[in-house]
Structure formats: C-alpha cells, structure tokens
Amino acid sequence: MRSSLGAAFSCALVAAALWAGAAGAAPKQARFLGEPASDAARQVADWVVGAGDNARLPFVIVDKVQARVFVFDPSGQLRGAAPALLGLAVGDESVPGIGARKLSTIRPEERTTPAGRFVAALGPELGHKDVVWIDYDAAVSLHPVVTGNAKERRLQRLATASPADNRISFGCINVPAAFYASVVTPTFKGTEAVVYILPETRPLGAFFPGLRARNEAAFSGPSQTHR
C-alpha cells in the first residue's frame, strides 16, 4: 500500500513539474542569428514561429521601410538576408487590374509593393528563368535585380547603406543575383513558402489578423471578477 501511494505521489510530482515547465516555457521565437532587423520584422517573424502561421513551410519577411528581405527555414532559423529594391510609390495595396496592364501605362503613383501574407512559389516569367510569384494576378514577384535600364542605377541602389533610394521598381521585389541564387532559389525549390510583406502606411495588425489578436490578448491580461 505504501509503495502504491509513493508511486502515485511521485507521478503527481512529475506531472506537476512537467506542467509547470510547459506553462513557464518561453514562447518560440525566430532566430535572426545576429542579423540586424527592425522591431516590426522581429515581431512578425516571432509571431509566425510562435503561432505556426507558416504551416511548416519556409517563410520570407519583406520589410519595406528598411528595404530588407529575410529568408527563414520552416523552424524559423534565418537562411539569409539582403537589401531589396521595391515599388517606386509608397502604399500597401495594388491597383485593381494592374497585372494585366502594359508597364508603359502604369503611372508612378501606381507602382506599389502590396503588403500582406502570400503563399508563393517559383514559376517562369518573361526575361527570367524562374521568379518567385508572390501575387500572380497583380504581377508581383521576387526576382534577381533587373539591370536593363542603366539610368535606374539598380545595382548602385542596392549597394548603398540607406533604404531611401531603394524605391524604383514597378512593384516587384528585386534582390542581389547572388542572394537569389544561393538563398532564395534553394529555399523555394520543390516547395511553396509564405511571404509576409510588412505594411508601411498602416498597422501590422491590419494585414496580419493573427498578430493583432495575439497582441490584443497580451495587453488585455487575465479577466477579473469584481465584487
């Protein structure tokens, strides 16, 4: 009898310890491995990993304000980061029907890179072997930097330390060719990935409802009964 009670007591202690460990465990976070990143990029990446929003797929964070791209493996470990060129115009929405229009008809103020969550994959595009299609209907993709128009100085823009001169494209995300070949292509090879493009004119929660709900729950705290 004593041995049975002792065993039961020991099991209860083990269960309690496990429960306490789980309850007090730190939330999962993305691992940037020392790479500098904005608070917004870290907040979204940590939410993706903690909530499993990437559905066990690799994922990409595009920080438009800082003109940076971060590529992660499915567990949230950084595979690489690089500067990026983005849409000329500030804005978080694509103009309806813009993907079906000729580039020559697109006005400067319409050249935006849309914000949001996109399930992306490699696919062919005219002039490129393969690009990462982010929003096919809006003709928004991630691809190696386009250098056909020397006046745009795209390589020089990528090389500067400031993000202020990185707005030049029609909405696509241009990254260094070496980064695309060594990080982006292997990440997307044979799989889809989730691309999170951070907004620049609206709050993060406007485009990522799950993040907004998490933040609201964290700020509200436990409910109390008033007597």
Tab-separated table of C-alpha atoms in Angstrom:
chain	number	residue	atom	x	y	z
A	1	MET	CA	0.000	0.000	0.000
A	2	ARG	CA	2.777	2.396	0.958
A	3	SER	CA	4.639	1.666	-2.263
A	4	SER	CA	1.491	2.364	-4.293
A	5	LEU	CA	0.923	5.659	-2.543
A	6	GLY	CA	4.580	6.580	-3.006
A	7	ALA	CA	4.445	5.779	-6.692
A	8	ALA	CA	1.284	7.812	-7.118
A	9	PHE	CA	2.816	10.728	-5.248
A	10	SER	CA	5.944	10.565	-7.393
A	11	CYS	CA	3.874	10.530	-10.575
A	12	ALA	CA	1.932	13.541	-9.365
A	13	LEU	CA	5.159	15.440	-8.695
A	14	VAL	CA	6.499	14.605	-12.161
A	15	ALA	CA	3.233	15.683	-13.802
A	16	ALA	CA	3.217	18.935	-11.853
A	17	ALA	CA	6.810	19.640	-12.813
A	18	LEU	CA	6.080	18.986	-16.475
A	19	TRP	CA	3.007	21.213	-16.364
A	20	ALA	CA	4.913	23.999	-14.676
A	21	GLY	CA	7.702	23.720	-17.231
A	22	ALA	CA	5.257	23.910	-20.113
A	23	ALA	CA	3.365	26.808	-18.570
A	24	GLY	CA	6.550	28.743	-17.922
A	25	ALA	CA	8.259	27.900	-21.207
A	26	ALA	CA	9.414	30.866	-23.237
A	27	PRO	CA	7.454	31.385	-26.468
A	28	LYS	CA	9.120	30.239	-29.662
A	29	GLN	CA	10.969	32.964	-31.494
A	30	ALA	CA	12.584	33.406	-34.881
A	31	ARG	CA	16.359	33.125	-34.877
A	32	PHE	CA	17.950	36.050	-36.703
A	33	LEU	CA	21.472	34.832	-35.844
A	34	GLY	CA	22.733	38.344	-35.161
A	35	GLU	CA	21.349	39.853	-38.363
A	36	PRO	CA	20.115	43.430	-37.724
A	37	ALA	CA	16.351	43.746	-38.133
A	38	SER	CA	13.636	46.236	-37.276
A	39	ASP	CA	11.236	45.723	-34.380
A	40	ALA	CA	8.423	45.199	-36.893
A	41	ALA	CA	10.318	42.444	-38.728
A	42	ARG	CA	11.163	40.689	-35.463
A	43	GLN	CA	7.609	40.988	-34.186
A	44	VAL	CA	6.126	39.398	-37.294
A	45	ALA	CA	8.792	36.685	-37.506
A	46	ASP	CA	8.322	35.759	-33.827
A	47	TRP	CA	4.545	35.594	-34.285
A	48	VAL	CA	4.916	33.383	-37.368
A	49	VAL	CA	7.115	30.925	-35.475
A	50	GLY	CA	5.155	31.030	-32.218
A	51	ALA	CA	1.747	30.625	-33.868
A	52	GLY	CA	2.904	28.276	-36.619
A	53	ASP	CA	1.332	30.600	-39.182
A	54	ASN	CA	3.784	29.409	-41.842
A	55	ALA	CA	2.244	25.909	-41.719
A	56	ARG	CA	5.699	24.288	-41.533
A	57	LEU	CA	6.801	25.982	-44.744
A	58	PRO	CA	9.832	28.213	-45.233
A	59	PHE	CA	8.918	31.871	-44.936
A	60	VAL	CA	10.133	35.277	-46.026
A	61	ILE	CA	9.816	38.654	-44.319
A	62	VAL	CA	9.945	41.711	-46.585
A	63	ASP	CA	10.486	44.915	-44.594
A	64	LYS	CA	9.546	47.696	-46.997
A	65	VAL	CA	10.510	50.540	-44.665
A	66	GLN	CA	14.032	49.171	-44.235
A	67	ALA	CA	14.172	47.686	-47.775
A	68	ARG	CA	15.345	44.302	-46.449
A	69	VAL	CA	14.410	40.697	-47.179
A	70	PHE	CA	14.818	37.903	-44.613
A	71	VAL	CA	14.516	34.231	-45.605
A	72	PHE	CA	13.823	31.603	-42.917
A	73	ASP	CA	13.653	27.834	-42.844
A	74	PRO	CA	10.406	26.213	-41.598
A	75	SER	CA	11.613	26.256	-37.969
A	76	GLY	CA	12.303	29.996	-38.020
A	77	GLN	CA	16.086	29.990	-38.416
A	78	LEU	CA	17.446	32.628	-40.743
A	79	ARG	CA	18.892	31.326	-44.005
A	80	GLY	CA	19.933	34.718	-45.286
A	81	ALA	CA	19.127	38.419	-45.563
A	82	ALA	CA	19.739	41.044	-48.211
A	83	PRO	CA	18.768	44.550	-49.304
A	84	ALA	CA	15.904	44.862	-51.785
A	85	LEU	CA	14.507	47.254	-54.345
A	86	LEU	CA	10.766	47.861	-54.084
A	87	GLY	CA	7.890	49.657	-55.774
A	88	LEU	CA	8.543	53.314	-56.511
A	89	ALA	CA	5.375	54.515	-54.769
A	90	VAL	CA	4.603	54.311	-51.062
A	91	GLY	CA	1.476	52.246	-50.457
A	92	ASP	CA	0.213	48.884	-49.270
A	93	GLU	CA	-2.332	47.920	-51.938
A	94	SER	CA	-2.044	47.008	-55.609
A	95	VAL	CA	-4.172	48.942	-58.071
A	96	PRO	CA	-7.007	46.634	-59.238
A	97	GLY	CA	-6.234	45.060	-62.609
A	98	ILE	CA	-2.656	46.330	-62.699
A	99	GLY	CA	-1.257	42.895	-63.544
A	100	ALA	CA	-2.985	42.917	-66.925
A	101	ARG	CA	-1.672	46.332	-67.969
A	102	LYS	CA	1.410	47.217	-70.014
A	103	LEU	CA	4.250	48.698	-67.971
A	104	SER	CA	4.130	51.839	-70.104
A	105	THR	CA	0.593	52.581	-68.870
A	106	ILE	CA	1.391	52.330	-65.163
A	107	ARG	CA	1.720	55.745	-63.532
A	108	PRO	CA	4.427	56.416	-60.913
A	109	GLU	CA	1.904	56.587	-58.060
A	110	GLU	CA	0.586	53.144	-59.024
A	111	ARG	CA	3.960	51.412	-58.674
A	112	THR	CA	3.372	49.947	-55.199
A	113	THR	CA	4.530	46.757	-53.495
A	114	PRO	CA	1.463	45.341	-51.717
A	115	ALA	CA	1.557	44.331	-48.059
A	116	GLY	CA	0.115	41.109	-46.690
A	117	ARG	CA	0.536	37.352	-46.377
A	118	PHE	CA	1.119	35.457	-49.622
A	119	VAL	CA	1.744	31.804	-50.402
A	120	ALA	CA	4.437	31.982	-53.070
A	121	ALA	CA	6.181	29.582	-55.433
A	122	LEU	CA	8.751	29.516	-58.214
A	123	GLY	CA	7.462	29.951	-61.740
A	124	PRO	CA	8.546	31.218	-65.158
A	125	GLU	CA	8.389	34.856	-66.215
A	126	LEU	CA	9.356	36.538	-69.471
A	127	GLY	CA	13.013	37.513	-69.278
A	128	HIS	CA	13.780	35.292	-66.279
A	129	LYS	CA	14.367	31.561	-65.924
A	130	ASP	CA	12.281	31.478	-62.748
A	131	VAL	CA	10.919	34.033	-60.310
A	132	VAL	CA	9.075	33.733	-57.017
A	133	TRP	CA	5.475	34.605	-57.814
A	134	ILE	CA	4.014	36.411	-54.803
A	135	ASP	CA	0.796	37.737	-56.357
A	136	TYR	CA	0.422	36.457	-59.904
A	137	ASP	CA	-2.736	38.434	-60.680
A	138	ALA	CA	-1.037	41.695	-59.685
A	139	ALA	CA	2.211	40.641	-61.428
A	140	VAL	CA	4.210	40.978	-58.202
A	141	SER	CA	7.231	38.713	-57.896
A	142	LEU	CA	10.590	38.434	-56.152
A	143	HIS	CA	13.486	38.050	-58.569
A	144	PRO	CA	17.151	38.920	-59.215
A	145	VAL	CA	17.762	42.602	-59.734
A	146	VAL	CA	16.883	43.866	-63.220
A	147	THR	CA	19.712	45.872	-64.773
A	148	GLY	CA	18.423	46.557	-68.301
A	149	ASN	CA	17.928	50.293	-67.776
A	150	ALA	CA	21.285	51.770	-66.763
A	151	LYS	CA	19.663	55.105	-65.864
A	152	GLU	CA	17.834	53.440	-62.955
A	153	ARG	CA	21.149	52.512	-61.292
A	154	ARG	CA	19.614	49.481	-59.617
A	155	LEU	CA	22.885	47.817	-58.641
A	156	GLN	CA	24.151	51.055	-57.109
A	157	ARG	CA	20.901	51.495	-55.204
A	158	LEU	CA	21.247	48.012	-53.708
A	159	ALA	CA	24.816	48.776	-52.670
A	160	THR	CA	24.047	51.896	-50.621
A	161	ALA	CA	23.578	51.608	-46.862
A	162	SER	CA	20.407	53.730	-46.812
A	163	PRO	CA	16.974	52.388	-47.802
A	164	ALA	CA	15.979	55.846	-49.043
A	165	ASP	CA	16.994	55.148	-52.660
A	166	ASN	CA	15.619	51.600	-52.895
A	167	ARG	CA	12.253	52.588	-54.370
A	168	ILE	CA	12.434	52.143	-58.133
A	169	SER	CA	10.543	49.066	-59.367
A	170	PHE	CA	7.011	48.705	-60.717
A	171	GLY	CA	6.116	46.748	-57.555
A	172	CYS	CA	8.309	43.672	-57.783
A	173	ILE	CA	10.968	42.894	-55.182
A	174	ASN	CA	14.492	42.929	-56.639
A	175	VAL	CA	17.321	41.298	-54.678
A	176	PRO	CA	21.026	40.752	-55.449
A	177	ALA	CA	21.520	37.966	-58.002
A	178	ALA	CA	23.946	36.070	-55.754
A	179	PHE	CA	21.472	36.115	-52.855
A	180	TYR	CA	18.678	34.930	-55.127
A	181	ALA	CA	20.802	32.041	-56.419
A	182	SER	CA	22.264	30.938	-53.087
A	183	VAL	CA	19.360	31.553	-50.687
A	184	VAL	CA	16.027	32.209	-52.426
A	185	THR	CA	16.100	29.507	-55.117
A	186	PRO	CA	17.157	26.646	-52.779
A	187	THR	CA	14.513	27.725	-50.260
A	188	PHE	CA	11.702	27.590	-52.816
A	189	LYS	CA	12.946	24.576	-54.770
A	190	GLY	CA	10.272	21.865	-54.702
A	191	THR	CA	8.052	23.688	-52.215
A	192	GLU	CA	5.926	26.724	-51.574
A	193	ALA	CA	6.819	29.321	-48.961
A	194	VAL	CA	4.900	32.044	-47.162
A	195	VAL	CA	5.896	35.643	-47.868
A	196	TYR	CA	4.986	38.333	-45.337
A	197	ILE	CA	5.304	41.849	-46.767
A	198	LEU	CA	5.161	44.409	-43.965
A	199	PRO	CA	2.962	47.478	-44.449
A	200	GLU	CA	4.344	50.990	-44.482
A	201	THR	CA	1.173	53.101	-44.214
A	202	ARG	CA	-0.999	51.009	-41.892
A	203	PRO	CA	-0.512	48.986	-38.673
A	204	LEU	CA	0.817	45.422	-38.861
A	205	GLY	CA	-2.468	44.094	-37.499
A	206	ALA	CA	-4.365	45.462	-40.478
A	207	PHE	CA	-2.708	42.828	-42.667
A	208	PHE	CA	-1.932	40.102	-40.120
A	209	PRO	CA	-5.094	39.489	-38.036
A	210	GLY	CA	-3.465	36.670	-36.079
A	211	LEU	CA	-0.735	39.002	-34.875
A	212	ARG	CA	-3.320	41.621	-33.925
A	213	ALA	CA	-5.312	39.049	-31.931
A	214	ARG	CA	-2.183	37.897	-30.114
A	215	ASN	CA	-1.207	41.442	-29.196
A	216	GLU	CA	-4.717	42.263	-28.016
A	217	ALA	CA	-4.769	39.154	-25.825
A	218	ALA	CA	-1.378	40.023	-24.362
A	219	PHE	CA	-2.425	43.570	-23.466
A	220	SER	CA	-5.826	42.628	-22.081
A	221	GLY	CA	-4.400	40.307	-19.413
A	222	PRO	CA	-6.448	37.813	-17.370
A	223	SER	CA	-10.097	38.593	-16.742
A	224	GLN	CA	-11.082	39.588	-13.205
A	225	THR	CA	-14.328	39.332	-11.284
A	226	HIS	CA	-15.185	42.489	-9.346
A	227	ARG	CA	-17.123	42.093	-6.103
